[in-house]
mmCIF file of C-alpha atoms in Angstrom:
data_model
loop_
_atom_site.group_PDB
_atom_site.id
_atom_site.type_symbol
_atom_site.label_atom_id
_atom_site.label_comp_id
_atom_site.label_asym_id
_atom_site.label_seq_id
_atom_site.Cartn_x
_atom_site.Cartn_y
_atom_site.Cartn_z
ATOM 1 C CA UNK A 969 26.362 6.590 12.068
ATOM 2 C CA UNK A 970 26.280 10.358 12.474
ATOM 3 C CA UNK A 971 26.471 12.162 15.796
ATOM 4 C CA UNK A 972 23.398 13.908 17.167
ATOM 5 C CA UNK A 973 25.210 15.828 19.880
ATOM 6 C CA UNK A 974 24.234 19.314 18.708
ATOM 7 C CA UNK A 975 25.347 21.139 21.859
ATOM 8 C CA UNK A 976 29.071 20.449 21.655
ATOM 9 C CA UNK A 977 29.456 20.930 17.893
ATOM 10 C CA UNK A 978 29.146 23.817 15.450
ATOM 11 C CA UNK A 979 27.639 23.841 11.996
ATOM 12 C CA UNK A 980 30.101 23.195 9.170
ATOM 13 C CA UNK A 981 30.796 26.604 7.608
ATOM 14 C CA UNK A 982 31.837 25.200 4.228
ATOM 15 C CA UNK A 983 28.657 23.071 4.047
ATOM 16 C CA UNK A 984 26.533 26.156 4.787
ATOM 17 C CA UNK A 985 28.301 28.227 2.086
ATOM 18 C CA UNK A 986 27.836 25.489 -0.515
ATOM 19 C CA UNK A 987 24.145 25.104 0.393
ATOM 20 C CA UNK A 988 23.583 28.885 0.185
ATOM 21 C CA UNK A 989 25.201 28.926 -3.274
ATOM 22 C CA UNK A 990 22.569 26.370 -4.387
ATOM 23 C CA UNK A 991 19.712 28.491 -2.941
ATOM 24 C CA UNK A 992 18.871 25.747 -0.426
ATOM 25 C CA UNK A 993 16.640 26.865 2.450
ATOM 26 C CA UNK A 994 18.932 26.173 5.428
ATOM 27 C CA UNK A 995 16.167 26.813 7.979
ATOM 28 C CA UNK A 996 14.272 23.805 6.585
ATOM 29 C CA UNK A 997 17.315 21.586 7.128
ATOM 30 C CA UNK A 998 17.848 22.947 10.657
ATOM 31 C CA UNK A 999 14.237 22.136 11.453
ATOM 32 C CA UNK A 1000 14.286 18.723 9.784
ATOM 33 C CA UNK A 1001 17.772 17.246 10.338
ATOM 34 C CA UNK A 1002 20.146 19.748 11.840
ATOM 35 C CA UNK A 1003 22.715 17.034 12.586
ATOM 36 C CA UNK A 1004 23.568 16.924 8.856
ATOM 37 C CA UNK A 1005 24.994 20.455 9.098
ATOM 38 C CA UNK A 1006 27.315 19.430 11.947
ATOM 39 C CA UNK A 1007 29.235 16.768 9.997
ATOM 40 C CA UNK A 1008 32.897 17.394 9.200
ATOM 41 C CA UNK A 1009 32.592 16.075 5.647
ATOM 42 C CA UNK A 1010 29.792 16.764 3.146
ATOM 43 C CA UNK A 1011 29.634 16.490 -0.647
ATOM 44 C CA UNK A 1012 27.224 19.314 -1.446
ATOM 45 C CA UNK A 1013 28.665 20.432 -4.802
ATOM 46 C CA UNK A 1014 29.439 16.906 -5.957
ATOM 47 C CA UNK A 1015 25.911 15.620 -5.286
ATOM 48 C CA UNK A 1016 24.403 18.729 -6.893
ATOM 49 C CA UNK A 1017 26.596 18.181 -9.989
ATOM 50 C CA UNK A 1018 25.435 14.544 -10.325
ATOM 51 C CA UNK A 1019 21.767 15.595 -10.032
ATOM 52 C CA UNK A 1020 22.243 18.394 -12.600
ATOM 53 C CA UNK A 1021 24.056 15.972 -14.898
ATOM 54 C CA UNK A 1022 20.884 13.844 -14.789
ATOM 55 C CA UNK A 1023 18.795 16.837 -15.839
ATOM 56 C CA UNK A 1024 17.713 18.445 -12.556
ATOM 57 C CA UNK A 1025 17.515 22.240 -12.581
ATOM 58 C CA UNK A 1026 18.622 24.418 -9.638
ATOM 59 C CA UNK A 1027 15.151 24.517 -8.051
ATOM 60 C CA UNK A 1028 14.843 20.715 -8.205
ATOM 61 C CA UNK A 1029 18.316 20.211 -6.691
ATOM 62 C CA UNK A 1030 17.467 22.592 -3.816
ATOM 63 C CA UNK A 1031 14.115 20.853 -3.229
ATOM 64 C CA UNK A 1032 15.743 17.389 -3.126
ATOM 65 C CA UNK A 1033 18.412 18.488 -0.615
ATOM 66 C CA UNK A 1034 15.877 20.318 1.570
ATOM 67 C CA UNK A 1035 13.670 17.207 1.792
ATOM 68 C CA UNK A 1036 16.514 14.710 2.182
ATOM 69 C CA UNK A 1037 19.507 16.597 3.650
ATOM 70 C CA UNK A 1038 21.522 13.408 4.307
ATOM 71 C CA UNK A 1039 21.946 13.157 0.525
ATOM 72 C CA UNK A 1040 24.976 15.452 0.857
ATOM 73 C CA UNK A 1041 26.704 13.024 3.221
ATOM 74 C CA UNK A 1042 26.995 10.295 0.590
ATOM 75 C CA UNK A 1043 30.102 10.059 -1.553
ATOM 76 C CA UNK A 1044 29.808 10.668 -5.311
ATOM 77 C CA UNK A 1045 30.835 7.021 -5.850
ATOM 78 C CA UNK A 1046 27.881 5.801 -3.715
ATOM 79 C CA UNK A 1047 25.420 8.013 -5.590
ATOM 80 C CA UNK A 1048 26.753 7.016 -9.012
ATOM 81 C CA UNK A 1049 26.435 3.373 -7.997
ATOM 82 C CA UNK A 1050 22.811 3.992 -6.944
ATOM 83 C CA UNK A 1051 22.198 5.872 -10.188
ATOM 84 C CA UNK A 1052 23.441 2.903 -12.251
ATOM 85 C CA UNK A 1053 21.241 0.585 -10.200
ATOM 86 C CA UNK A 1054 18.040 2.588 -10.733
ATOM 87 C CA UNK A 1055 18.855 2.965 -14.428
ATOM 88 C CA UNK A 1056 18.307 -0.795 -14.749
ATOM 89 C CA UNK A 1057 14.561 -0.106 -14.418
ATOM 90 C CA UNK A 1058 14.188 3.530 -15.509
ATOM 91 C CA UNK A 1059 13.498 4.358 -19.156
ATOM 92 C CA UNK A 1060 15.815 7.373 -19.092
ATOM 93 C CA UNK A 1061 17.434 9.909 -16.769
ATOM 94 C CA UNK A 1062 14.422 12.217 -17.072
ATOM 95 C CA UNK A 1063 12.259 9.548 -15.430
ATOM 96 C CA UNK A 1064 15.005 8.853 -12.879
ATOM 97 C CA UNK A 1065 15.304 12.475 -11.750
ATOM 98 C CA UNK A 1066 11.522 12.693 -11.466
ATOM 99 C CA UNK A 1067 11.542 9.658 -9.152
ATOM 100 C CA UNK A 1068 14.387 11.114 -7.064
ATOM 101 C CA UNK A 1069 12.441 14.367 -6.730
ATOM 102 C CA UNK A 1070 9.333 12.472 -5.550
ATOM 103 C CA UNK A 1071 11.110 9.888 -3.359
ATOM 104 C CA UNK A 1072 14.533 11.283 -2.371
ATOM 105 C CA UNK A 1073 14.843 9.172 0.786
ATOM 106 C CA UNK A 1074 14.402 5.925 -1.145
ATOM 107 C CA UNK A 1075 17.067 6.923 -3.655
ATOM 108 C CA UNK A 1076 19.575 8.148 -1.078
ATOM 109 C CA UNK A 1077 19.458 4.939 0.950
ATOM 110 C CA UNK A 1078 22.595 3.437 -0.503
ATOM 111 C CA UNK A 1079 23.060 0.300 1.653
ATOM 112 C CA UNK A 1080 22.559 -3.289 0.441
ATOM 113 C CA UNK A 1081 23.719 -2.476 -3.106
ATOM 114 C CA UNK A 1082 24.520 -6.095 -4.010
ATOM 115 C CA UNK A 1083 21.195 -7.369 -2.662
ATOM 116 C CA UNK A 1084 19.312 -4.615 -4.494
ATOM 117 C CA UNK A 1085 20.920 -5.421 -7.833
ATOM 118 C CA UNK A 1086 20.374 -9.185 -7.470
ATOM 119 C CA UNK A 1087 16.701 -8.615 -6.527
ATOM 120 C CA UNK A 1088 16.080 -6.224 -9.436
ATOM 121 C CA UNK A 1089 17.457 -8.817 -11.865
ATOM 122 C CA UNK A 1090 15.400 -11.565 -10.173
ATOM 123 C CA UNK A 1091 12.171 -9.517 -10.448
ATOM 124 C CA UNK A 1092 12.893 -8.853 -14.123
ATOM 125 C CA UNK A 1093 13.455 -12.570 -14.737
ATOM 126 C CA UNK A 1094 10.207 -13.298 -12.915
ATOM 127 C CA UNK A 1095 8.384 -11.126 -15.448
ATOM 128 C CA UNK A 1096 7.618 -8.013 -13.390
ATOM 129 C CA UNK A 1097 7.552 -4.893 -15.558
ATOM 130 C CA UNK A 1098 10.099 -2.181 -14.850
ATOM 131 C CA UNK A 1099 7.431 0.346 -13.874
ATOM 132 C CA UNK A 1100 6.248 -2.065 -11.144
ATOM 133 C CA UNK A 1101 9.841 -2.573 -9.938
ATOM 134 C CA UNK A 1102 10.364 1.216 -9.743
ATOM 135 C CA UNK A 1103 7.163 1.414 -7.678
ATOM 136 C CA UNK A 1104 8.656 -1.188 -5.334
ATOM 137 C CA UNK A 1105 11.934 0.766 -5.099
ATOM 138 C CA UNK A 1106 10.071 3.882 -4.003
ATOM 139 C CA UNK A 1107 7.229 2.467 -1.883
ATOM 140 C CA UNK A 1108 8.606 -0.838 -0.559
ATOM 141 C CA UNK A 1109 12.409 -0.406 -0.615
ATOM 142 C CA UNK A 1110 13.038 -2.856 2.258
ATOM 143 C CA UNK A 1111 12.071 -5.854 0.094
ATOM 144 C CA UNK A 1112 15.324 -5.213 -1.808
ATOM 145 C CA UNK A 1113 17.396 -5.448 1.379
ATOM 146 C CA UNK A 1114 16.680 -9.195 1.636
ATOM 147 C CA UNK A 1115 19.251 -11.555 0.122
ATOM 148 C CA UNK A 1116 17.812 -12.644 -3.244
ATOM 149 C CA UNK A 1117 17.718 -16.295 -2.040
ATOM 150 C CA UNK A 1118 15.218 -15.315 0.659
ATOM 151 C CA UNK A 1119 12.874 -13.643 -1.869
ATOM 152 C CA UNK A 1120 13.246 -16.592 -4.247
ATOM 153 C CA UNK A 1121 12.342 -18.959 -1.419
ATOM 154 C CA UNK A 1122 9.111 -17.044 -0.659
ATOM 155 C CA UNK A 1123 8.134 -16.991 -4.355
ATOM 156 C CA UNK A 1124 8.832 -20.725 -4.696
ATOM 157 C CA UNK A 1125 6.664 -21.426 -1.624
ATOM 158 C CA UNK A 1126 3.814 -19.427 -3.181
ATOM 159 C CA UNK A 1127 4.193 -21.196 -6.522
ATOM 160 C CA UNK A 1128 4.253 -24.627 -4.906
ATOM 161 C CA UNK A 1129 1.158 -23.886 -2.800
ATOM 162 C CA UNK A 1130 -0.701 -22.412 -5.763
ATOM 163 C CA UNK A 1131 -0.220 -25.663 -7.692
ATOM 164 C CA UNK A 1132 -1.019 -27.820 -4.624
ATOM 165 C CA UNK A 1133 -4.293 -25.927 -4.168
ATOM 166 C CA UNK A 1134 -5.338 -26.805 -7.695
ATOM 167 C CA UNK A 1135 -4.131 -23.722 -9.563
ATOM 168 C CA UNK A 1136 -2.959 -24.365 -13.113
ATOM 169 C CA UNK A 1137 0.622 -24.058 -14.342
ATOM 170 C CA UNK A 1138 -0.627 -21.776 -17.134
ATOM 171 C CA UNK A 1139 -2.155 -19.248 -14.702
ATOM 172 C CA UNK A 1140 0.517 -19.441 -12.005
ATOM 173 C CA UNK A 1141 2.820 -16.744 -13.406
ATOM 174 C CA UNK A 1142 -0.060 -14.242 -13.820
ATOM 175 C CA UNK A 1143 -1.273 -15.031 -10.287
ATOM 176 C CA UNK A 1144 2.169 -14.531 -8.719
ATOM 177 C CA UNK A 1145 2.830 -11.275 -10.592
ATOM 178 C CA UNK A 1146 -0.596 -9.900 -9.659
ATOM 179 C CA UNK A 1147 -0.121 -10.870 -6.012
ATOM 180 C CA UNK A 1148 3.314 -9.214 -5.893
ATOM 181 C CA UNK A 1149 2.194 -6.023 -7.616
ATOM 182 C CA UNK A 1150 -0.769 -5.717 -5.213
ATOM 183 C CA UNK A 1151 1.260 -6.421 -2.085
ATOM 184 C CA UNK A 1152 5.066 -6.631 -2.398
ATOM 185 C CA UNK A 1153 5.359 -6.833 1.409
ATOM 186 C CA UNK A 1154 4.544 -10.542 1.280
ATOM 187 C CA UNK A 1155 8.270 -10.916 0.576
ATOM 188 C CA UNK A 1156 9.005 -9.740 4.114
ATOM 189 C CA UNK A 1157 7.350 -12.883 5.476
ATOM 190 C CA UNK A 1158 9.008 -16.238 5.966
ATOM 191 C CA UNK A 1159 8.120 -19.305 3.936
ATOM 192 C CA UNK A 1160 7.155 -21.024 7.214
ATOM 193 C CA UNK A 1161 4.597 -18.306 8.102
ATOM 194 C CA UNK A 1162 3.011 -18.584 4.642
ATOM 195 C CA UNK A 1163 2.760 -22.367 4.983
ATOM 196 C CA UNK A 1164 1.242 -22.148 8.491
ATOM 197 C CA UNK A 1165 -1.458 -19.665 7.435
ATOM 198 C CA UNK A 1166 -2.527 -21.814 4.499
ATOM 199 C CA UNK A 1167 -2.664 -24.881 6.712
ATOM 200 C CA UNK A 1168 -4.799 -22.961 9.227
ATOM 201 C CA UNK A 1169 -7.421 -22.283 6.535
ATOM 202 C CA UNK A 1170 -7.426 -25.908 5.430
ATOM 203 C CA UNK A 1171 -7.861 -27.070 9.043
ATOM 204 C CA UNK A 1172 -10.898 -24.764 9.243
ATOM 205 C CA UNK A 1173 -12.549 -26.694 6.410
ATOM 206 C CA UNK A 1174 -11.911 -24.258 3.571
ATOM 207 C CA UNK A 1175 -11.542 -26.264 0.382
ATOM 208 C CA UNK A 1176 -8.455 -25.804 -1.805
ATOM 209 C CA UNK A 1177 -10.522 -23.785 -4.279
ATOM 210 C CA UNK A 1178 -11.837 -21.551 -1.473
ATOM 211 C CA UNK A 1179 -8.317 -20.989 -0.115
ATOM 212 C CA UNK A 1180 -7.220 -19.886 -3.605
ATOM 213 C CA UNK A 1181 -10.240 -17.574 -3.754
ATOM 214 C CA UNK A 1182 -9.294 -16.029 -0.386
ATOM 215 C CA UNK A 1183 -5.700 -15.515 -1.451
ATOM 216 C CA UNK A 1184 -6.835 -13.543 -4.487
ATOM 217 C CA UNK A 1185 -9.384 -11.505 -2.516
ATOM 218 C CA UNK A 1186 -6.953 -10.676 0.297
ATOM 219 C CA UNK A 1187 -4.228 -9.550 -2.125
ATOM 220 C CA UNK A 1188 -1.635 -11.484 -0.160
ATOM 221 C CA UNK A 1189 -2.431 -9.811 3.181
ATOM 222 C CA UNK A 1190 -3.228 -13.240 4.600
ATOM 223 C CA UNK A 1191 0.506 -13.918 4.683
ATOM 224 C CA UNK A 1192 0.997 -11.063 7.142
ATOM 225 C CA UNK A 1193 -1.388 -12.668 9.648
ATOM 226 C CA UNK A 1194 -0.983 -15.533 12.052
ATOM 227 C CA UNK A 1195 -3.238 -18.408 13.035
ATOM 228 C CA UNK A 1196 -3.910 -16.994 16.537
ATOM 229 C CA UNK A 1197 -5.332 -13.655 15.330
ATOM 230 C CA UNK A 1198 -7.319 -15.347 12.547
ATOM 231 C CA UNK A 1199 -8.783 -17.812 15.047
ATOM 232 C CA UNK A 1200 -9.817 -14.984 17.425
ATOM 233 C CA UNK A 1201 -11.418 -12.940 14.619
ATOM 234 C CA UNK A 1202 -13.369 -15.935 13.329
ATOM 235 C CA UNK A 1203 -14.593 -16.845 16.824
ATOM 236 C CA UNK A 1204 -15.695 -13.231 17.399
ATOM 237 C CA UNK A 1205 -17.654 -13.208 14.114
ATOM 238 C CA UNK A 1206 -19.240 -16.571 14.910
ATOM 239 C CA UNK A 1207 -20.505 -15.289 18.270
ATOM 240 C CA UNK A 1208 -21.716 -11.930 16.945
ATOM 241 C CA UNK A 1209 -23.582 -13.373 13.968
ATOM 242 C CA UNK A 1210 -24.699 -16.492 15.878
ATOM 243 C CA UNK A 1211 -23.882 -18.761 12.962
ATOM 244 C CA UNK A 1212 -22.669 -22.307 12.370
ATOM 245 C CA UNK A 1213 -19.151 -23.158 11.154
ATOM 246 C CA UNK A 1214 -20.523 -23.626 7.641
ATOM 247 C CA UNK A 1215 -22.298 -20.233 7.683
ATOM 248 C CA UNK A 1216 -19.201 -18.565 9.123
ATOM 249 C CA UNK A 1217 -17.110 -19.954 6.275
ATOM 250 C CA UNK A 1218 -19.529 -18.432 3.737
ATOM 251 C CA UNK A 1219 -19.378 -15.070 5.530
ATOM 252 C CA UNK A 1220 -15.562 -15.106 5.434
ATOM 253 C CA UNK A 1221 -15.564 -15.952 1.718
ATOM 254 C CA UNK A 1222 -17.975 -13.078 1.161
ATOM 255 C CA UNK A 1223 -15.964 -10.710 3.357
ATOM 256 C CA UNK A 1224 -12.314 -11.734 3.990
ATOM 257 C CA UNK A 1225 -12.038 -8.707 6.321
ATOM 258 C CA UNK A 1226 -13.605 -10.970 8.988
ATOM 259 C CA UNK A 1227 -10.385 -12.968 8.814
ATOM 260 C CA UNK A 1228 -7.977 -10.112 8.283
ATOM 261 C CA UNK A 1229 -9.063 -7.500 10.841
ATOM 262 C CA UNK A 1230 -8.347 -7.917 14.537
ATOM 263 C CA UNK A 1231 -11.166 -8.310 17.061
ATOM 264 C CA UNK A 1232 -10.569 -4.712 18.241
ATOM 265 C CA UNK A 1233 -11.096 -3.306 14.718
ATOM 266 C CA UNK A 1234 -14.176 -5.474 14.084
ATOM 267 C CA UNK A 1235 -15.689 -4.444 17.449
ATOM 268 C CA UNK A 1236 -15.167 -0.751 16.713
ATOM 269 C CA UNK A 1237 -16.709 -1.004 13.239
ATOM 270 C CA UNK A 1238 -19.683 -3.028 14.448
ATOM 271 C CA UNK A 1239 -20.307 -0.541 17.230
ATOM 272 C CA UNK A 1240 -20.226 2.331 14.718
ATOM 273 C CA UNK A 1241 -22.804 0.585 12.512
ATOM 274 C CA UNK A 1242 -25.096 -0.271 15.439
ATOM 275 C CA UNK A 1243 -25.012 3.373 16.625
ATOM 276 C CA UNK A 1244 -26.367 4.365 13.211
ATOM 277 C CA UNK A 1245 -29.377 2.108 13.827
ATOM 278 C CA UNK A 1246 -28.182 -0.697 11.559
ATOM 279 C CA UNK A 1247 -29.040 -4.200 12.775
ATOM 280 C CA UNK A 1248 -26.791 -7.262 13.162
ATOM 281 C CA UNK A 1249 -29.074 -9.028 10.658
ATOM 282 C CA UNK A 1250 -28.375 -6.324 8.054
ATOM 283 C CA UNK A 1251 -24.615 -6.575 8.667
ATOM 284 C CA UNK A 1252 -24.729 -10.357 8.389
ATOM 285 C CA UNK A 1253 -26.539 -9.989 5.059
ATOM 286 C CA UNK A 1254 -23.893 -7.556 3.765
ATOM 287 C CA UNK A 1255 -20.715 -8.162 5.841
ATOM 288 C CA UNK A 1256 -18.524 -6.299 3.308
ATOM 289 C CA UNK A 1257 -19.632 -3.095 5.051
ATOM 290 C CA UNK A 1258 -17.095 -4.025 7.784
ATOM 291 C CA UNK A 1259 -14.306 -3.321 5.302
ATOM 292 C CA UNK A 1260 -15.119 0.385 5.668
ATOM 293 C CA UNK A 1261 -13.935 2.580 8.529
ATOM 294 C CA UNK A 1262 -16.545 4.050 10.899
ATOM 295 C CA UNK A 1263 -15.831 7.560 9.543
ATOM 296 C CA UNK A 1264 -16.476 6.475 5.930
ATOM 297 C CA UNK A 1265 -19.716 4.712 6.938
ATOM 298 C CA UNK A 1266 -20.954 7.812 8.819
ATOM 299 C CA UNK A 1267 -20.125 10.084 5.880
ATOM 300 C CA UNK A 1268 -21.935 7.831 3.382
ATOM 301 C CA UNK A 1269 -25.022 7.408 5.602
ATOM 302 C CA UNK A 1270 -25.206 11.195 6.030
ATOM 303 C CA UNK A 1271 -25.045 11.743 2.269
ATOM 304 C CA UNK A 1272 -27.728 9.119 1.576
ATOM 305 C CA UNK A 1273 -29.961 10.432 4.390
ATOM 306 C CA UNK A 1274 -29.869 13.890 2.801
ATOM 307 C CA UNK A 1275 -31.548 12.293 -0.241
ATOM 308 C CA UNK A 1276 -34.229 10.758 1.988
ATOM 309 C CA UNK A 1277 -32.724 7.270 1.744
ATOM 310 C CA UNK A 1278 -33.310 5.357 4.986
ATOM 311 C CA UNK A 1279 -30.411 2.963 5.487
ATOM 312 C CA UNK A 1280 -32.057 1.318 8.539
ATOM 313 C CA UNK A 1281 -34.884 -0.134 6.497
ATOM 314 C CA UNK A 1282 -32.918 -0.683 3.294
ATOM 315 C CA UNK A 1283 -30.059 -2.739 1.984
ATOM 316 C CA UNK A 1284 -26.481 -1.955 3.045
ATOM 317 C CA UNK A 1285 -25.177 -2.591 -0.495
ATOM 318 C CA UNK A 1286 -25.518 1.145 -1.188
ATOM 319 C CA UNK A 1287 -22.788 1.831 1.412
ATOM 320 C CA UNK A 1288 -20.293 -0.639 -0.022
ATOM 321 C CA UNK A 1289 -17.382 -0.379 -2.396
ATOM 322 C CA UNK A 1290 -14.638 2.091 -3.165
ATOM 323 C CA UNK A 1291 -15.146 5.847 -3.180
ATOM 324 C CA UNK A 1292 -15.812 5.644 -6.929
ATOM 325 C CA UNK A 1293 -18.356 2.796 -6.465
ATOM 326 C CA UNK A 1294 -20.208 4.807 -3.821
ATOM 327 C CA UNK A 1295 -20.331 7.943 -5.967
ATOM 328 C CA UNK A 1296 -21.932 5.882 -8.783
ATOM 329 C CA UNK A 1297 -24.535 4.444 -6.368
ATOM 330 C CA UNK A 1298 -25.178 7.885 -4.886
ATOM 331 C CA UNK A 1299 -25.609 9.373 -8.365
ATOM 332 C CA UNK A 1300 -28.202 6.736 -9.297
ATOM 333 C CA UNK A 1301 -30.232 7.340 -6.113
ATOM 334 C CA UNK A 1302 -30.004 11.093 -6.638
ATOM 335 C CA UNK A 1303 -31.164 10.968 -10.267
ATOM 336 C CA UNK A 1304 -34.027 8.657 -9.303
ATOM 337 C CA UNK A 1305 -35.140 11.143 -6.652
ATOM 338 C CA UNK A 1306 -34.895 14.114 -9.024
ATOM 339 C CA UNK A 1307 -36.661 12.390 -11.915
ATOM 340 C CA UNK A 1308 -39.753 14.468 -12.995
ATOM 341 C CA UNK A 1309 -43.154 12.938 -12.273
ATOM 342 C CA UNK A 1310 -44.560 13.880 -15.678
ATOM 343 C CA UNK A 1311 -43.820 11.852 -18.792
ATOM 344 C CA UNK A 1312 -41.139 13.772 -20.695
ATOM 345 C CA UNK A 1313 -41.935 12.035 -23.982
ATOM 346 C CA UNK A 1314 -45.709 12.647 -23.868
ATOM 347 C CA UNK A 1315 -46.945 14.938 -26.713
ATOM 348 C CA UNK A 1316 -47.596 18.540 -25.731
ATOM 349 C CA UNK A 1317 -51.030 19.982 -26.672
ATOM 350 C CA UNK A 1318 -50.315 23.433 -28.005
ATOM 351 C CA UNK A 1319 -53.049 25.610 -29.402
ATOM 352 C CA UNK A 1320 -52.599 26.926 -32.954
#
């Protein structure tokens, strides 16, 4: 816990000298986290030596410290311990230093060492590849702060439910690993919340097979929801599309976003589509269009309109998909429009 009282304290002269000797841009640190420069103790040279030992050049060391100044407040012992931990999943120190350069804050968070190590070993036992675990360390570090028992409990709940829903033992490991790699944050949920959400779907007449289908489509995001928000979103969709419970279920299976997004988000996206002249009937036919933000929809409609494609009278499928999917669709429409009206393979009559 470092002080932030900048008025009553002066910058540490020795820290400044050591940073200058490493060609670190001090003004960046003052702008970003000036409080680091006020601390009585800093390990500038020691941390720089450890980074250089791992293969970082002077420019890389300076860049790391500028972006994560609190790195210099950790003891060499803490950093060496973190280094050993990350080496459990890194191929070599070259890869490790590259990760530190890209994600310095993740590396220089040195708390929960025992939990981190136990979780790394658990993920390896589970069958997750090291490159996936390194991705977790950099993009979802807080899942490692949990005691390993908590993470094991969540995984066991998922495994048990997968089998109860009719999933096979043979496919369970692949399913779990895929779910985790797509959304590691499911580990931040409690086993109880996971159980409640699955029961909510079953109470709303989704068959076991359909629940499994939704879990795969939602990439685990369903576990970050609660029954109240799901109920509200489903009721909103039912009223907007004027459909029966059975029809609503089919719409949700087609577009899980109707379950996942809040009423506020769904309202905003519907409004954006209606402003473009798209009808409720068209949206009901292709509900997946609600997975896109209003800005993306407007951009895609504008691009298609420039080709003379009238979205109001056509199918909304052309708007759907990822950026790559849309570019493929757009390319097909464009080439169709530019296709010459003459027959390119017809013989040419040339006089002798």
